[in-house]
Amino acid sequence: MGARMDVLLGAQWGDEGKGKVVDVVAPDYDVIARFQGGPNAGHTLLFEGRKHVLHTIPSGIFREDTVNLIGNGVVIDPVIFLKEVNALKAIGVDVRNSLLISRRAHLILPTHRALDAASEAEKGTSKIGSTLKGIGPTYMDKTGRNGLRVGDMELHDRSERYRALTKKHERLLLQYGRPAAPKEAEEEWLAAVDVLRSMRLVDSEHYLDQALRNGKRVLAEGAQGTLLDIDFGTYPFVTSSNTISAGACTGLGVAPNRIDKVVGIFKAYCTRVGSGPFPTELENATGEHIRNVGQEFGSTTGRARRCGWLDLPALHYAVMVNGITELAMMKSDVLSNMDELRICTGYKVDGKATDRMPYDITSRVEPILQQVDGWGDLSTDTPLPHGLERYIAMIEERVGVPVTLVSLGPDRAETVHRQAAAVH
Ligand code: GDP
Ligand code: IMO
Ligand code: MG
């Protein structure tokens, strides 16, 4: 059967630092393949003093000799995609050489974005806090069997197909009392599609099958995080795709028995952007401190991220539904020099203690917090300060998976690969 594929994904509410880790480990792989989500994602990479934010393009794009593939599970906005391509070109990265796009990936239309905004406005105070990139409406058209796919753009009647779907959307927008997308948006979209269809379009399931048969090393890159998964996240405050490891199978066409490692990325604390339950949220000076030190502002929307203590029941849940085999802990530096550190080890639901994520994590869920030792700064003779090692050991013990990578800053170089102690 050849080689097997590794999966890297978010184990919390997104923005865990997936982009950084993919960039760090990319030299170990031949192919990096994004499997779901779209321009709602913002994956940040930092090296040689420069910061790069990727939305649709996989995070292996800066590594020479790495093929980057946008899988069928991804939704692509051609306009945002083109901006990304041009921004990369401006710094000398020509994606034409190294980027493949699945014909089965669905397209985000300007009217999808308008529908996203209309739906959120209609929800009022119970809005999801969507990134307004059109993600929900595009996946709705996919499952509703109305969508447009990248491969359709190779057909001579692509403009007619575009107009037919747009018309449908305009009728919906009318019901919401919203205007249709402006004419310029349509022209911009069709021009961007011309660039998109000139790229290397592939049947990614066949491409990856062949790559694995030839012994190539493939890494599947997730977007968002486990608690934003459409099935297992804090529904309805979630995104519209399967962000978990199973999503890598459906989003790339790779069978489950071809998955090897599943790497879960998590922050030493928790953040969430947008609405929805967040049991360990700190709406106080400590939360503010973490936000400022961690620069917790969205890479896609610039919104302030909500911050809170590390949530072990939630992380344990992520380990379970993804089959995580190893963890990478990010932003450890942000918790340095803090007088008081806490970790959530369970919840109280209606007065009863549990260490399981309940079905409905609303305000009835109260976190059980354990005080833990902190550490001073990161300057030490050992690779990691003892206090930080103890913090990691506690996580490993509770979730039963080793932490094999520890990130101590946003730069590629600020990364420690860790020989994990045996965990049960
Ligand atoms: P992603 O969506 O999972 O790729 O994560 P984002 O890029 O949206 O957010 C992670 C943010 O944290 C980015 O600004 C990174 O540059 C930054 N970052 C990643 N790892 C570390 C770290 O270990 N320490 C600090 N201070 N920042 C980090
Ligand atoms: P990366 O890949 C953090 C959140 C939004 C909102 C909800 C639904 O950078 O980790 P959507 O636009 O998908 O309809 O929004 O999901 N969200 C993210 N939060 N990181 C992301 O991606 C996210 N993508 C979507 O804030 O609450
Ligand atoms: Mg992000």
Tab-separated table of C-alpha atoms and ligand atoms in Angstrom:
chain	number	residue	atom	x	y	z
A	1	MET	CA	0.000	0.000	0.000
A	2	GLY	CA	3.040	2.288	0.158
A	3	ALA	CA	3.528	5.120	2.623
A	4	ARG	CA	0.984	6.470	5.044
A	5	MET	CA	-0.270	10.003	5.565
A	6	ASP	CA	0.137	12.096	8.722
A	7	VAL	CA	-2.514	14.566	9.810
A	8	LEU	CA	-1.945	17.869	11.643
A	9	LEU	CA	-4.943	19.683	13.068
A	10	GLY	CA	-6.216	22.079	15.714
A	11	ALA	CA	-7.243	20.571	19.043
A	12	GLN	CA	-9.063	23.651	20.400
A	13	TRP	CA	-11.076	26.513	18.823
A	14	GLY	CA	-8.668	27.330	15.986
A	15	ASP	CA	-5.630	29.631	15.822
A	16	GLU	CA	-3.560	27.167	17.825
A	17	GLY	CA	-0.478	27.763	15.665
A	18	LYS	CA	-1.042	25.127	12.963
A	19	GLY	CA	0.623	27.274	10.291
A	20	LYS	CA	3.822	27.609	12.306
A	21	VAL	CA	4.101	23.873	12.974
A	22	VAL	CA	3.381	22.912	9.358
A	23	ASP	CA	6.133	25.294	8.265
A	24	VAL	CA	8.534	23.795	10.842
A	25	VAL	CA	7.893	20.166	9.884
A	26	ALA	CA	7.366	20.671	6.121
A	27	PRO	CA	10.969	19.655	5.226
A	28	ASP	CA	10.070	16.147	6.491
A	29	TYR	CA	7.319	15.862	3.857
A	30	ASP	CA	6.975	15.784	0.075
A	31	VAL	CA	3.359	16.968	-0.030
A	32	ILE	CA	1.359	19.290	2.271
A	33	ALA	CA	-2.396	19.033	1.618
A	34	ARG	CA	-5.099	21.287	3.084
A	35	PHE	CA	-8.265	19.254	3.616
A	36	GLN	CA	-11.092	21.584	4.668
A	37	GLY	CA	-12.149	25.112	5.486
A	38	GLY	CA	-11.400	28.085	3.308
A	39	PRO	CA	-10.448	31.733	3.694
A	40	ASN	CA	-11.971	31.774	7.182
A	41	ALA	CA	-8.579	30.327	8.152
A	42	GLY	CA	-5.532	32.478	8.792
A	43	HIS	CA	-2.307	30.534	9.251
A	44	THR	CA	0.669	32.621	10.339
A	45	LEU	CA	4.313	31.820	9.617
A	46	LEU	CA	7.309	33.798	10.813
A	47	PHE	CA	10.877	33.381	9.620
A	48	GLU	CA	13.817	35.619	8.715
A	49	GLY	CA	12.031	38.507	10.414
A	50	ARG	CA	8.994	38.355	8.123
A	51	LYS	CA	5.450	37.381	8.924
A	52	HIS	CA	3.224	35.665	6.353
A	53	VAL	CA	-0.488	34.893	6.697
A	54	LEU	CA	-1.995	32.194	4.488
A	55	HIS	CA	-5.736	31.651	4.053
A	56	THR	CA	-6.259	29.083	1.306
A	57	ILE	CA	-2.749	28.052	0.333
A	58	PRO	CA	-1.104	25.305	2.441
A	59	SER	CA	1.618	26.305	4.889
A	60	GLY	CA	4.353	24.333	3.111
A	61	ILE	CA	4.485	26.900	0.310
A	62	PHE	CA	7.738	28.511	1.493
A	63	ARG	CA	9.654	25.245	1.527
A	64	GLU	CA	11.437	24.349	-1.660
A	65	ASP	CA	10.746	20.909	-3.119
A	66	THR	CA	7.419	20.650	-1.277
A	67	VAL	CA	4.235	20.119	-3.287
A	68	ASN	CA	1.244	21.955	-1.821
A	69	LEU	CA	-2.234	20.694	-2.560
A	70	ILE	CA	-5.637	22.281	-1.961
A	71	GLY	CA	-7.957	19.328	-1.402
A	72	ASN	CA	-11.554	18.683	-2.442
A	73	GLY	CA	-12.787	19.457	1.081
A	74	VAL	CA	-11.598	23.068	0.852
A	75	VAL	CA	-13.838	25.920	-0.323
A	76	ILE	CA	-12.033	28.502	-2.444
A	77	ASP	CA	-12.842	32.148	-2.993
A	78	PRO	CA	-11.027	32.849	-6.293
A	79	VAL	CA	-10.672	36.549	-5.453
A	80	ILE	CA	-8.998	35.939	-2.087
A	81	PHE	CA	-6.968	33.118	-3.625
A	82	LEU	CA	-5.657	35.446	-6.343
A	83	LYS	CA	-4.676	38.063	-3.758
A	84	GLU	CA	-2.725	35.386	-1.909
A	85	VAL	CA	-1.016	34.243	-5.099
A	86	ASN	CA	-0.041	37.820	-5.966
A	87	ALA	CA	1.225	38.566	-2.446
A	88	LEU	CA	3.438	35.490	-2.638
A	89	LYS	CA	4.653	36.416	-6.116
A	90	ALA	CA	5.634	39.865	-4.823
A	91	ILE	CA	8.059	38.214	-2.407
A	92	GLY	CA	9.438	35.832	-4.997
A	93	VAL	CA	7.318	32.715	-4.404
A	94	ASP	CA	5.783	31.493	-7.648
A	95	VAL	CA	3.042	29.087	-6.638
A	96	ARG	CA	2.577	27.816	-10.188
A	97	ASN	CA	5.549	25.543	-9.620
A	98	SER	CA	4.404	23.946	-6.425
A	99	LEU	CA	0.633	24.272	-6.014
A	100	LEU	CA	-1.999	21.749	-7.067
A	101	ILE	CA	-5.749	22.295	-6.733
A	102	SER	CA	-8.455	19.648	-6.610
A	103	ARG	CA	-11.100	19.908	-9.309
A	104	ARG	CA	-13.621	18.794	-6.702
A	105	ALA	CA	-13.052	21.773	-4.395
A	106	HIS	CA	-16.103	24.045	-4.209
A	107	LEU	CA	-16.108	27.731	-5.072
A	108	ILE	CA	-17.226	30.647	-2.926
A	109	LEU	CA	-19.220	33.206	-4.947
A	110	PRO	CA	-19.688	36.886	-4.023
A	111	THR	CA	-23.330	36.054	-3.277
A	112	HIS	CA	-22.233	33.379	-0.772
A	113	ARG	CA	-20.519	36.137	1.162
A	114	ALA	CA	-23.634	38.307	0.954
A	115	LEU	CA	-25.756	35.389	2.211
A	116	ASP	CA	-23.344	34.814	5.112
A	117	ALA	CA	-23.739	38.462	6.151
A	118	ALA	CA	-27.531	38.313	5.748
A	119	SER	CA	-27.801	35.148	7.835
A	120	GLU	CA	-25.650	36.605	10.621
A	121	ALA	CA	-27.612	39.890	10.649
A	122	GLU	CA	-30.871	37.922	10.887
A	123	LYS	CA	-29.556	36.019	13.935
A	124	GLY	CA	-28.939	39.273	15.813
A	125	THR	CA	-27.461	38.682	19.263
A	126	SER	CA	-27.299	34.917	18.728
A	127	LYS	CA	-25.020	35.283	15.698
A	128	ILE	CA	-22.201	32.755	15.228
A	129	GLY	CA	-19.546	35.424	14.833
A	130	SER	CA	-18.695	34.081	11.378
A	131	THR	CA	-15.683	35.457	9.541
A	132	LEU	CA	-18.213	36.457	6.825
A	133	LYS	CA	-16.174	34.782	4.098
A	134	GLY	CA	-19.182	32.849	2.800
A	135	ILE	CA	-18.138	29.528	4.334
A	136	GLY	CA	-21.549	28.399	5.669
A	137	PRO	CA	-23.545	29.175	2.492
A	138	THR	CA	-20.905	27.527	0.266
A	139	TYR	CA	-20.912	24.264	2.243
A	140	MET	CA	-24.732	24.462	2.279
A	141	ASP	CA	-24.725	24.584	-1.525
A	142	LYS	CA	-22.265	21.681	-1.576
A	143	THR	CA	-24.452	19.416	0.572
A	144	GLY	CA	-27.586	20.824	-1.078
A	145	ARG	CA	-26.083	19.737	-4.429
A	146	ASN	CA	-26.168	23.194	-5.966
A	147	GLY	CA	-22.493	24.132	-5.697
A	148	LEU	CA	-19.966	25.126	-8.320
A	149	ARG	CA	-16.681	23.276	-8.344
A	150	VAL	CA	-13.232	24.218	-9.575
A	151	GLY	CA	-13.533	21.587	-12.329
A	152	ASP	CA	-16.712	23.269	-13.633
A	153	MET	CA	-14.573	26.269	-14.476
A	154	GLU	CA	-12.808	24.237	-17.166
A	155	LEU	CA	-16.146	23.930	-18.987
A	156	HIS	CA	-17.112	26.367	-21.742
A	157	ASP	CA	-20.406	27.287	-20.044
A	158	ARG	CA	-18.819	28.358	-16.748
A	159	SER	CA	-20.241	31.902	-16.898
A	160	GLU	CA	-23.775	30.527	-17.387
A	161	ARG	CA	-23.316	28.147	-14.465
A	162	TYR	CA	-22.099	31.040	-12.349
A	163	ARG	CA	-25.115	33.158	-13.348
A	164	ALA	CA	-27.616	30.382	-12.647
A	165	LEU	CA	-26.354	29.919	-9.087
A	166	THR	CA	-26.103	33.664	-8.547
A	167	LYS	CA	-29.728	34.061	-9.621
A	168	LYS	CA	-30.788	31.503	-7.046
A	169	HIS	CA	-28.858	33.395	-4.398
A	170	GLU	CA	-30.362	36.707	-5.453
A	171	ARG	CA	-33.848	35.322	-4.813
A	172	LEU	CA	-32.724	34.315	-1.325
A	173	LEU	CA	-31.114	37.695	-0.718
A	174	LEU	CA	-34.360	39.356	-1.735
A	175	GLN	CA	-36.128	37.426	1.010
A	176	TYR	CA	-33.572	38.753	3.477
A	177	GLY	CA	-34.200	42.256	2.061
A	178	ARG	CA	-30.610	42.426	0.866
A	179	PRO	CA	-29.223	43.797	-2.411
A	180	ALA	CA	-27.549	41.555	-4.972
A	181	ALA	CA	-23.744	41.605	-5.196
A	182	PRO	CA	-22.529	44.564	-7.312
A	183	LYS	CA	-21.639	44.022	-10.981
A	184	GLU	CA	-17.943	44.751	-10.299
A	185	ALA	CA	-17.861	41.862	-7.830
A	186	GLU	CA	-18.977	39.521	-10.621
A	187	GLU	CA	-16.318	40.814	-13.020
A	188	GLU	CA	-13.616	40.535	-10.389
A	189	TRP	CA	-14.726	36.993	-9.582
A	190	LEU	CA	-14.769	35.826	-13.204
A	191	ALA	CA	-11.334	37.361	-13.828
A	192	ALA	CA	-9.956	35.575	-10.760
A	193	VAL	CA	-11.481	32.310	-11.975
A	194	ASP	CA	-9.493	32.689	-15.197
A	195	VAL	CA	-6.290	32.676	-13.153
A	196	LEU	CA	-7.487	29.809	-10.963
A	197	ARG	CA	-8.287	27.564	-13.911
A	198	SER	CA	-4.882	28.245	-15.453
A	199	MET	CA	-3.278	26.605	-12.403
A	200	ARG	CA	-2.459	22.910	-12.075
A	201	LEU	CA	-5.864	21.315	-11.472
A	202	VAL	CA	-5.796	17.670	-10.412
A	203	ASP	CA	-7.951	14.790	-9.290
A	204	SER	CA	-6.366	14.911	-5.865
A	205	GLU	CA	-7.565	11.491	-4.702
A	206	HIS	CA	-5.626	9.873	-7.565
A	207	TYR	CA	-2.676	12.182	-7.133
A	208	LEU	CA	-2.347	11.343	-3.438
A	209	ASP	CA	-2.912	7.631	-4.012
A	210	GLN	CA	-0.026	7.605	-6.470
A	211	ALA	CA	2.160	9.753	-4.229
A	212	LEU	CA	1.650	7.383	-1.288
A	213	ARG	CA	2.228	4.326	-3.481
A	214	ASN	CA	5.523	5.894	-4.565
A	215	GLY	CA	6.544	6.237	-0.933
A	216	LYS	CA	6.070	10.007	-0.775
A	217	ARG	CA	5.513	11.536	2.639
A	218	VAL	CA	2.204	13.394	2.856
A	219	LEU	CA	0.989	15.712	5.615
A	220	ALA	CA	-2.664	16.755	5.754
A	221	GLU	CA	-3.088	20.298	7.144
A	222	GLY	CA	-6.295	21.120	8.978
A	223	ALA	CA	-7.942	24.483	9.439
A	224	GLN	CA	-10.018	25.732	12.386
A	225	GLY	CA	-10.063	23.316	15.329
A	226	THR	CA	-11.828	20.331	16.867
A	227	LEU	CA	-14.241	22.410	18.951
A	228	LEU	CA	-15.351	24.191	15.761
A	229	ASP	CA	-16.128	20.870	14.011
A	230	ILE	CA	-19.620	20.759	12.504
A	231	ASP	CA	-20.437	17.490	14.325
A	232	PHE	CA	-18.301	17.525	17.464
A	233	GLY	CA	-17.797	21.227	18.144
A	234	THR	CA	-19.889	23.551	20.283
A	235	TYR	CA	-22.790	23.506	17.820
A	236	PRO	CA	-24.210	25.799	16.464
A	237	PHE	CA	-21.196	27.998	17.245
A	238	VAL	CA	-18.977	26.089	14.849
A	239	THR	CA	-17.758	26.227	11.280
A	240	SER	CA	-19.401	24.247	8.468
A	241	SER	CA	-16.855	21.489	7.857
A	242	ASN	CA	-15.385	18.466	9.611
A	243	THR	CA	-12.198	19.795	11.125
A	244	ILE	CA	-11.319	16.472	12.781
A	245	SER	CA	-9.026	13.764	11.393
A	246	ALA	CA	-11.934	12.044	9.621
A	247	GLY	CA	-12.220	15.259	7.593
A	248	ALA	CA	-8.762	14.546	6.178
A	249	CYS	CA	-10.146	11.330	4.642
A	250	THR	CA	-13.197	12.954	3.071
A	251	GLY	CA	-11.391	16.194	2.288
A	252	LEU	CA	-8.606	14.498	0.348
A	253	GLY	CA	-9.939	11.101	-0.697
A	254	VAL	CA	-7.428	9.169	1.420
A	255	ALA	CA	-8.730	6.072	3.211
A	256	PRO	CA	-8.650	5.920	7.050
A	257	ASN	CA	-6.276	2.937	7.131
A	258	ARG	CA	-3.675	5.067	5.363
A	259	ILE	CA	-3.416	7.524	8.255
A	260	ASP	CA	-0.363	7.204	10.439
A	261	LYS	CA	0.378	9.972	12.955
A	262	VAL	CA	-2.265	12.474	14.027
A	263	VAL	CA	-0.638	15.580	15.478
A	264	GLY	CA	-2.853	17.786	17.621
A	265	ILE	CA	-1.858	21.437	17.992
A	266	PHE	CA	-2.895	23.257	21.160
A	267	LYS	CA	-2.014	26.428	23.011
A	268	ALA	CA	-0.780	26.329	26.613
A	269	TYR	CA	-4.061	28.149	27.316
A	270	CYS	CA	-7.282	28.517	25.291
A	271	THR	CA	-8.617	31.148	22.931
A	272	ARG	CA	-11.777	31.518	20.940
A	273	VAL	CA	-12.805	34.150	18.411
A	274	GLY	CA	-16.486	34.665	17.680
A	275	SER	CA	-19.459	33.649	19.790
A	276	GLY	CA	-20.198	30.469	21.684
A	277	PRO	CA	-19.498	28.620	24.920
A	278	PHE	CA	-16.042	28.826	26.447
A	279	PRO	CA	-16.007	27.336	29.972
A	280	THR	CA	-12.554	28.563	31.061
A	281	GLU	CA	-12.871	32.085	29.640
A	282	LEU	CA	-11.220	34.818	31.724
A	283	GLU	CA	-13.164	38.026	31.433
A	284	ASN	CA	-10.763	39.871	33.727
A	285	ALA	CA	-7.274	41.338	33.944
A	286	THR	CA	-5.659	37.882	33.608
A	287	GLY	CA	-7.496	37.297	30.321
A	288	GLU	CA	-6.449	40.755	29.182
A	289	HIS	CA	-2.828	40.001	30.141
A	290	ILE	CA	-2.815	36.777	28.074
A	291	ARG	CA	-4.428	38.593	25.117
A	292	ASN	CA	-1.798	41.341	25.180
A	293	VAL	CA	1.258	39.143	25.733
A	294	GLY	CA	0.006	36.517	23.267
A	295	GLN	CA	-1.073	39.146	20.741
A	296	GLU	CA	-4.403	37.396	20.538
A	297	PHE	CA	-6.003	39.237	17.663
A	298	GLY	CA	-7.409	37.326	14.688
A	299	SER	CA	-5.153	36.778	11.650
A	300	THR	CA	-8.172	36.902	9.305
A	301	THR	CA	-10.522	39.462	10.866
A	302	GLY	CA	-8.320	41.298	13.396
A	303	ARG	CA	-10.931	40.652	16.102
A	304	ALA	CA	-9.752	40.332	19.718
A	305	ARG	CA	-9.651	36.668	20.730
A	306	ARG	CA	-11.288	35.613	23.973
A	307	CYS	CA	-8.712	34.032	26.327
A	308	GLY	CA	-8.933	31.486	29.142
A	309	TRP	CA	-7.120	28.697	31.005
A	310	LEU	CA	-6.177	25.417	29.383
A	311	ASP	CA	-9.194	23.090	29.304
A	312	LEU	CA	-8.100	19.456	29.814
A	313	PRO	CA	-11.529	17.791	29.367
A	314	ALA	CA	-11.831	19.588	26.025
A	315	LEU	CA	-8.282	18.573	25.026
A	316	HIS	CA	-8.959	14.995	26.071
A	317	TYR	CA	-12.096	15.028	23.924
A	318	ALA	CA	-10.019	16.256	20.972
A	319	VAL	CA	-7.524	13.427	21.526
A	320	MET	CA	-10.421	10.962	21.456
A	321	VAL	CA	-12.356	12.117	18.379
A	322	ASN	CA	-9.205	12.661	16.307
A	323	GLY	CA	-7.126	9.709	17.468
A	324	ILE	CA	-4.329	12.159	18.256
A	325	THR	CA	-1.026	10.302	18.648
A	326	GLU	CA	1.103	13.286	19.647
A	327	LEU	CA	0.639	16.868	20.688
A	328	ALA	CA	2.409	20.143	20.000
A	329	MET	CA	2.072	22.804	22.690
A	330	MET	CA	2.207	26.373	21.418
A	331	LYS	CA	2.681	29.797	22.978
A	332	SER	CA	4.292	28.472	26.145
A	333	ASP	CA	6.237	31.761	26.348
A	334	VAL	CA	2.989	33.660	26.866
A	335	LEU	CA	2.458	32.065	30.289
A	336	SER	CA	6.027	32.758	31.464
A	337	ASN	CA	6.443	34.890	34.584
A	338	MET	CA	2.808	34.615	35.596
A	339	ASP	CA	2.211	34.543	39.350
A	340	GLU	CA	-0.883	32.449	39.118
A	341	LEU	CA	-1.567	29.596	36.678
A	342	ARG	CA	-4.614	27.366	36.552
A	343	ILE	CA	-5.701	24.377	34.514
A	344	CYS	CA	-9.257	23.131	34.114
A	345	THR	CA	-9.405	19.457	35.094
A	346	GLY	CA	-13.181	18.948	34.984
A	347	TYR	CA	-16.535	20.689	34.959
A	348	LYS	CA	-19.434	21.058	37.313
A	349	VAL	CA	-22.653	20.567	35.391
A	350	ASP	CA	-25.793	21.279	37.391
A	351	GLY	CA	-23.713	20.871	40.544
A	352	LYS	CA	-22.315	17.463	39.504
A	353	ALA	CA	-18.604	17.009	38.762
A	354	THR	CA	-17.593	15.429	35.458
A	355	ASP	CA	-14.451	15.228	33.361
A	356	ARG	CA	-16.417	14.803	30.135
A	357	MET	CA	-17.430	17.462	27.653
A	358	PRO	CA	-21.209	17.631	28.065
A	359	TYR	CA	-23.642	17.750	25.104
A	360	ASP	CA	-24.632	21.296	25.862
A	361	ILE	CA	-21.795	23.413	27.199
A	362	THR	CA	-23.775	26.501	28.040
A	363	SER	CA	-23.535	28.683	31.130
A	364	ARG	CA	-24.497	25.751	33.382
A	365	VAL	CA	-20.957	24.453	32.929
A	366	GLU	CA	-18.556	25.643	35.574
A	367	PRO	CA	-14.873	24.797	35.216
A	368	ILE	CA	-13.050	22.990	38.037
A	369	LEU	CA	-9.690	24.747	38.178
A	370	GLN	CA	-6.505	23.447	39.684
A	371	GLN	CA	-3.727	25.821	40.639
A	372	VAL	CA	-0.366	24.806	39.166
A	373	ASP	CA	3.182	26.060	39.534
A	374	GLY	CA	4.347	28.521	36.963
A	375	TRP	CA	7.854	29.143	35.736
A	376	GLY	CA	9.933	32.287	35.531
A	377	ASP	CA	11.260	33.142	32.147
A	378	LEU	CA	12.487	30.749	29.483
A	379	SER	CA	16.230	31.284	29.993
A	380	THR	CA	17.495	28.048	31.505
A	381	ASP	CA	20.296	25.523	31.062
A	382	THR	CA	17.809	22.784	30.243
A	383	PRO	CA	15.810	23.009	27.001
A	384	LEU	CA	12.717	23.898	29.036
A	385	PRO	CA	12.306	25.342	32.566
A	386	HIS	CA	11.382	22.755	35.211
A	387	GLY	CA	8.030	24.431	35.912
A	388	LEU	CA	7.120	24.186	32.231
A	389	GLU	CA	8.198	20.527	32.153
A	390	ARG	CA	5.882	19.858	35.123
A	391	TYR	CA	3.031	21.677	33.341
A	392	ILE	CA	3.560	19.474	30.278
A	393	ALA	CA	3.841	16.295	32.369
A	394	MET	CA	0.468	17.034	33.941
A	395	ILE	CA	-1.139	17.438	30.503
A	396	GLU	CA	0.435	14.225	29.209
A	397	GLU	CA	-0.722	12.322	32.252
A	398	ARG	CA	-4.293	13.591	31.939
A	399	VAL	CA	-4.796	13.149	28.203
A	400	GLY	CA	-2.539	10.119	27.697
A	401	VAL	CA	-0.604	11.442	24.700
A	402	PRO	CA	2.988	12.751	24.538
A	403	VAL	CA	3.830	16.380	23.830
A	404	THR	CA	6.600	16.082	21.244
A	405	LEU	CA	6.962	19.714	20.208
A	406	VAL	CA	6.969	22.832	22.367
A	407	SER	CA	6.777	26.286	20.817
A	408	LEU	CA	8.409	29.175	22.662
A	409	GLY	CA	7.748	32.026	20.249
A	410	PRO	CA	6.248	32.738	16.811
A	411	ASP	CA	9.482	32.252	14.840
A	412	ARG	CA	10.330	28.999	13.079
A	413	ALA	CA	13.481	28.808	15.200
A	414	GLU	CA	11.678	29.150	18.551
A	415	THR	CA	10.743	25.503	18.650
A	416	VAL	CA	11.881	22.642	20.892
A	417	HIS	CA	11.469	19.040	19.754
A	418	ARG	CA	10.899	16.983	22.833
A	419	GLN	CA	11.664	13.379	23.581
A	420	ALA	CA	8.463	12.428	25.317
A	421	ALA	CA	8.454	10.362	28.488
A	422	ALA	CA	6.312	7.231	28.305
A	423	VAL	CA	2.667	8.078	28.963
A	424	HIS	CA	-0.213	5.757	29.483
B	1	GDP	P1	-3.310	28.916	13.063
B	1	GDP	O1	-4.575	29.453	12.485
B	1	GDP	O2	-3.529	27.695	13.886
B	1	GDP	O3	-2.223	28.704	12.048
B	1	GDP	O4	-2.792	30.035	14.080
B	1	GDP	P2	-2.738	31.632	13.802
B	1	GDP	O5	-1.633	31.908	12.867
B	1	GDP	O6	-4.086	32.143	13.458
B	1	GDP	O7	-2.457	32.174	15.261
B	1	GDP	C1	-1.319	31.814	15.973
B	1	GDP	C2	-0.555	33.094	16.327
B	1	GDP	O8	0.395	32.825	17.312
B	1	GDP	C3	0.228	33.654	15.163
B	1	GDP	O9	0.274	35.052	15.265
B	1	GDP	C4	1.622	33.059	15.358
B	1	GDP	O10	2.644	33.852	14.790
B	1	GDP	C5	1.726	33.051	16.850
B	1	GDP	N1	2.521	31.980	17.456
B	1	GDP	C6	2.656	30.682	17.061
B	1	GDP	N2	3.402	30.002	17.953
B	1	GDP	C7	3.731	30.884	18.924
B	1	GDP	C8	4.467	30.763	20.136
B	1	GDP	O11	4.952	29.717	20.532
B	1	GDP	N3	4.588	31.899	20.895
B	1	GDP	C9	4.047	33.083	20.533
B	1	GDP	N4	4.215	34.135	21.331
B	1	GDP	N5	3.346	33.228	19.390
B	1	GDP	C10	3.185	32.137	18.617
B	2	IMO	P1	-7.798	28.877	11.639
B	2	IMO	O1	-7.602	27.866	10.553
B	2	IMO	C1	-10.397	30.561	14.701
B	2	IMO	C2	-14.677	30.730	13.812
B	2	IMO	C3	-15.319	32.078	13.585
B	2	IMO	C4	-16.733	31.786	14.059
B	2	IMO	C5	-16.952	30.349	13.597
B	2	IMO	C6	-17.680	30.225	12.255
B	2	IMO	O2	-7.046	30.143	11.422
B	2	IMO	O3	-7.553	28.259	12.968
B	2	IMO	P2	-17.067	30.696	9.725
B	2	IMO	O4	-16.431	31.880	9.061
B	2	IMO	O5	-16.327	29.432	9.555
B	2	IMO	O6	-18.505	30.566	9.360
B	2	IMO	O7	-17.058	31.060	11.297
B	2	IMO	O8	-15.674	29.771	13.482
B	2	IMO	N1	-13.508	30.442	12.938
B	2	IMO	C7	-12.241	30.422	13.372
B	2	IMO	N2	-11.731	30.696	14.588
B	2	IMO	N3	-9.591	30.127	13.704
B	2	IMO	C8	-10.089	29.841	12.485
B	2	IMO	O9	-9.345	29.298	11.514
B	2	IMO	C9	-11.473	30.009	12.274
B	2	IMO	N4	-12.283	29.834	11.215
B	2	IMO	C10	-13.530	30.086	11.641
B	2	IMO	O10	-14.698	33.079	14.345
B	2	IMO	O11	-16.777	31.782	15.457
B	3	MG	MG	-5.659	31.237	12.428
